[in-house]
């Protein structure tokens, strides 16, 4: 199985590294516009093979899409990341042009690929990729919810002082500082509601920390995060390539689910070899429904800014 990752920067290279290390794909191609950069990252990752014991072939390409031909999955991480003090939405001006060009190039060489969109603002870039390529909605998946949910589980595990893998929790809605919806009511510690282990005040802080999780790391690192983002993409790619049918919150095109249409936004999905195999329209309470509608309004407002790119 072949995976192409466009953008060999922090997130793209980390994703390639995790995919190779875990043997998720037999072949990974990294592509970047910076001369020699993807080749260098691919060589560095490949030189881990004997010490970590993987056999995935990893190669690099400077903007030569012929090397990406017949990929099963293509991940788009190309574009600029935010700096401290910025929102993800401020990246739209530069990233929209990059994502559209990349999406067109990918499909010319891998017409059957499932496309995973990572570049920010991710929900808007996912919508752009869908509209620009005309691909069926099951083949365009925005990655954000897998990362946000892993951060939510991390903060819950800290608050409860338990292992993160014993915590089950999901974040839906937009992948933005104010649009994420951590579903605290449904979060559990080995099946027992987390509300039995922490006060509402503590859980509210966990939700707030989760929503600004990316901004907090950007402030600490000077650029946005990459280890958890790269691992989250690899987790999603694993479910596609190995037909695992995991339930993962992904940004997908809605046609009536959650009362929304003509928008890509995070909802629980079953992810398998066909990409988005099912959208789970779970029952939300009134407060969660209101939060989802507000989140969708904000994401839709950003989509309106794509008009110039989509002509
Ligand atoms: N969806 C998420 O959860 C999530 C998580 C982390 C980062 N991101 C986003 O992912 C993007 C990448 O972040 P990063 O930290 O890896 O940035 P980075 O700057 O380290 O890497 C981006 C790479 O894209 C390359 N690039 C730019 N234009 C290109 C083009 N036309 N074709 C091919 N390559 C091109 C650059 O040369 C660079 O190497 C950013 O937009 C960031 O906001 C999203
Ligand atoms: O925070 C960012 O800008 C990058 C990414 O969306 C993240 O959540 O880490």
XYZ file of C-alpha atoms in Angstrom, residues 82 86-93 120-121 124 175-179 298 302 305:
20
model
C 0.521 29.604 12.571
C -2.453 33.823 15.410
C -5.610 31.824 14.777
C -5.691 28.952 12.295
C -8.212 30.934 10.254
C -5.608 33.607 9.486
C -3.741 31.046 7.335
C -6.501 30.813 4.726
C -5.054 33.425 2.359
C -5.197 24.768 8.256
C -7.803 26.102 8.559
C -12.223 25.013 5.214
C -10.987 22.374 14.402
C -10.683 25.889 15.801
C -9.893 27.485 19.165
C -13.547 28.502 19.636
C -15.354 25.943 17.459
C -18.331 29.888 12.142
C -14.867 30.842 6.615
C -13.887 33.308 1.851
